[in-house]
Structure formats: C-alpha cells, structure tokens
XYZ file of C-alpha atoms in Angstrom:
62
model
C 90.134 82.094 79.556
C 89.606 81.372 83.620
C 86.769 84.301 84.984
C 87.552 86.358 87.340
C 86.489 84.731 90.740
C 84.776 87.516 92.736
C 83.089 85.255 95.590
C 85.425 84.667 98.866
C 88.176 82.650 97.582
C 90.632 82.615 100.200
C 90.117 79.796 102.883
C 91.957 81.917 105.702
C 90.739 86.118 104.416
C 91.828 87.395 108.526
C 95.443 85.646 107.812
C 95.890 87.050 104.077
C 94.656 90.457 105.605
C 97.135 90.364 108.432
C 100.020 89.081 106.008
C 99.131 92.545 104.229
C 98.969 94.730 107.038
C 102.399 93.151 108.686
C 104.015 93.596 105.271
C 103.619 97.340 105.798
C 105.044 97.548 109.359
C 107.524 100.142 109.565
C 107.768 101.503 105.610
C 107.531 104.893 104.548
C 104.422 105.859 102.317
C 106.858 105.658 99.598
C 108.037 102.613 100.616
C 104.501 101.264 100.994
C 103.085 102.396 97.645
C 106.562 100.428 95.954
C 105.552 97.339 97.945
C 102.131 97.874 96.709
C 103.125 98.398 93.098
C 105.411 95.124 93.565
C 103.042 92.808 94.370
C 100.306 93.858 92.114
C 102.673 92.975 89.374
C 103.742 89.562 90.629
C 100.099 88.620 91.245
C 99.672 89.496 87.623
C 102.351 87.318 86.891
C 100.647 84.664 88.515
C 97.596 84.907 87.265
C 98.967 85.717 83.630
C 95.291 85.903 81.994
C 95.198 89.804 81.001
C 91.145 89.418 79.908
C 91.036 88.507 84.012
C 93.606 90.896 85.034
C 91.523 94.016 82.786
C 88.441 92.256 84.569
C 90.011 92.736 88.074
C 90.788 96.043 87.508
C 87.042 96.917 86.269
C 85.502 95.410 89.548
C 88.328 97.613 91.698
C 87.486 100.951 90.298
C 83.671 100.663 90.859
C-alpha cells in the first residue's frame, strides 16, 4: 500500500487550479456537481489503492 501524499505534490498547483476552474466555465450547478462526481471517480480509478482513497477522504472531511 502507497500513503496518501498530503505535502504539495503537484509541480504546477496555479495550472491544475485553473484547469479546474476552466472545466466549470459555463455548466449549470447540476452540471458542475456531475463533472465533479466524474472526476472524483476516475481519479479513484487512477489511484486504485482504496486504504489511500478511504485515507483521502478522512483528511477532506476534517
């Protein structure tokens, strides 16, 4: 089992916050929460460790 990494892991954060923000442009809050929903599950996917994933979640509710 990889641990969750919860330093600053992304070499470009500003970029990977913009990518976020631009992915929203123009949706509905609907349409926006489904987006949401959408990539949370593929990043799962990706990462594919659920002890990480329940870890993640943990450090995002408190």
């Amino acid at each position: 089992m990889t641990a969750l990494i919860t330093s600053r892991n992304v070499d470009r954060p500003d970029d990977a916050y913009d990518l976020l923000l631009s992915a929203h442009e123009g949706l509905t809050k609907e349409e926006s929460d489904a987006l949401n929903a959408r990539l949370i599950l593929t990043l799962f996917n990706h990462v594919g460790d659920i002890e990480v994933i329940r870890e993640a979640i943990e450090v995002a509710r408190a």
